[in-house]
Tab-separated table of C-alpha atoms and ligand atoms in Angstrom:
chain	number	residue	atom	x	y	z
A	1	UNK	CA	68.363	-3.353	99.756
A	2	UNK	CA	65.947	-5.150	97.243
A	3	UNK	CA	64.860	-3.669	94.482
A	4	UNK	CA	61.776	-4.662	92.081
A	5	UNK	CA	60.128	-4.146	89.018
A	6	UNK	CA	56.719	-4.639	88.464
A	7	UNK	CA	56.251	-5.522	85.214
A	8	UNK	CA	52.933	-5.532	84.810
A	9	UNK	CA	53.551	-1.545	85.060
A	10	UNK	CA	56.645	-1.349	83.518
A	11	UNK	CA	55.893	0.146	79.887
A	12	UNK	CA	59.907	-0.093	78.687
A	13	UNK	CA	60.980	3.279	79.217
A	14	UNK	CA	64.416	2.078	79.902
A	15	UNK	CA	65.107	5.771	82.165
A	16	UNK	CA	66.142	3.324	85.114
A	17	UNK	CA	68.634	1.646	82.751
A	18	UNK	CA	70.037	5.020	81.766
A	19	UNK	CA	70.248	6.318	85.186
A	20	UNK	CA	71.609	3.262	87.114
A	21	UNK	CA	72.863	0.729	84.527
A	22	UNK	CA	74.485	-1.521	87.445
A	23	UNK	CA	71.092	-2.351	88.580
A	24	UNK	CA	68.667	-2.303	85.915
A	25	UNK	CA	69.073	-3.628	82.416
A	26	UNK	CA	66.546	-3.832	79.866
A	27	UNK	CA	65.452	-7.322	78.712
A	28	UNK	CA	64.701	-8.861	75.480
A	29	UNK	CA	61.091	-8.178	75.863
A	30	UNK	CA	61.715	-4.765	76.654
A	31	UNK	CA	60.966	-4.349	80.390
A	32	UNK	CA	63.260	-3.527	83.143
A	33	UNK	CA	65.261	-6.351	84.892
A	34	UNK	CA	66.464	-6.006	88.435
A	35	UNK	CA	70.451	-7.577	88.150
A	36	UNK	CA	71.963	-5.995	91.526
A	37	UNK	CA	70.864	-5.074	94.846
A	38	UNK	CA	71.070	-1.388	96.179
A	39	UNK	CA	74.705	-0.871	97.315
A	40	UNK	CA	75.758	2.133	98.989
A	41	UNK	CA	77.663	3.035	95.520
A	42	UNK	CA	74.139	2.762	94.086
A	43	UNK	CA	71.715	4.003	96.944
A	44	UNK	CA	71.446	8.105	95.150
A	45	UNK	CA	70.722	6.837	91.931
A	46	UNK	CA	68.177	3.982	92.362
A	47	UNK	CA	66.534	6.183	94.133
A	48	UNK	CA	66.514	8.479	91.129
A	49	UNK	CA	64.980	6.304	88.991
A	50	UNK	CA	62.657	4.943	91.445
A	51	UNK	CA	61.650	9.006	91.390
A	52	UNK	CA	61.685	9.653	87.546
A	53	UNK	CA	59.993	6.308	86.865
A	54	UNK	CA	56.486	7.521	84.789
A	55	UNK	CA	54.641	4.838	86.245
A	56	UNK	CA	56.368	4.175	89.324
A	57	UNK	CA	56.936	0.637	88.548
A	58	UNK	CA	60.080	0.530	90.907
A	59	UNK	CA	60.085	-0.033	94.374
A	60	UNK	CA	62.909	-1.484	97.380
A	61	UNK	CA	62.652	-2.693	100.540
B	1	F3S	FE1	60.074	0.464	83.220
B	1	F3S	FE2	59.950	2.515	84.802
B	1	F3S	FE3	62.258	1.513	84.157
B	1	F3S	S1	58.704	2.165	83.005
B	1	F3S	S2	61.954	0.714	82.113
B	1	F3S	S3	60.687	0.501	85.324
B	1	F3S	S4	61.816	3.659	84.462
């Protein structure tokens, strides 16, 4: 699946990058980039931090 980040939401957290580094990586301006589709390795734990985003700046489709 895809995964986004809006980053007009995105306020740099960085708890998506902690939870699934494979698939989000924080950039130089401090907002979460998308670098991977969901894989089944990665399905639990995007959907983690799609969950324990504050301001639910993640979504998939
Ligand atoms: Fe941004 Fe939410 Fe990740 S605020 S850094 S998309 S957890």
């Amino acid at each position: 699946m895809k995964v986004y980040v809006d980053h007009d939401l995105c306020i740099g957290c960085s708890l998506c990058a902690g939870i699934e580094p494979n698939v989000f990586q924080m950039n130089d301006d401090n907002l979460a980039e998308v670098i991977a589709e969901t894989t089944p390795q990665t399905e639990n734990t995007v959907a983690e931090a799609i969950d324990s985003c504050p301001v639910s700046a993640i979504s998939q489709e």
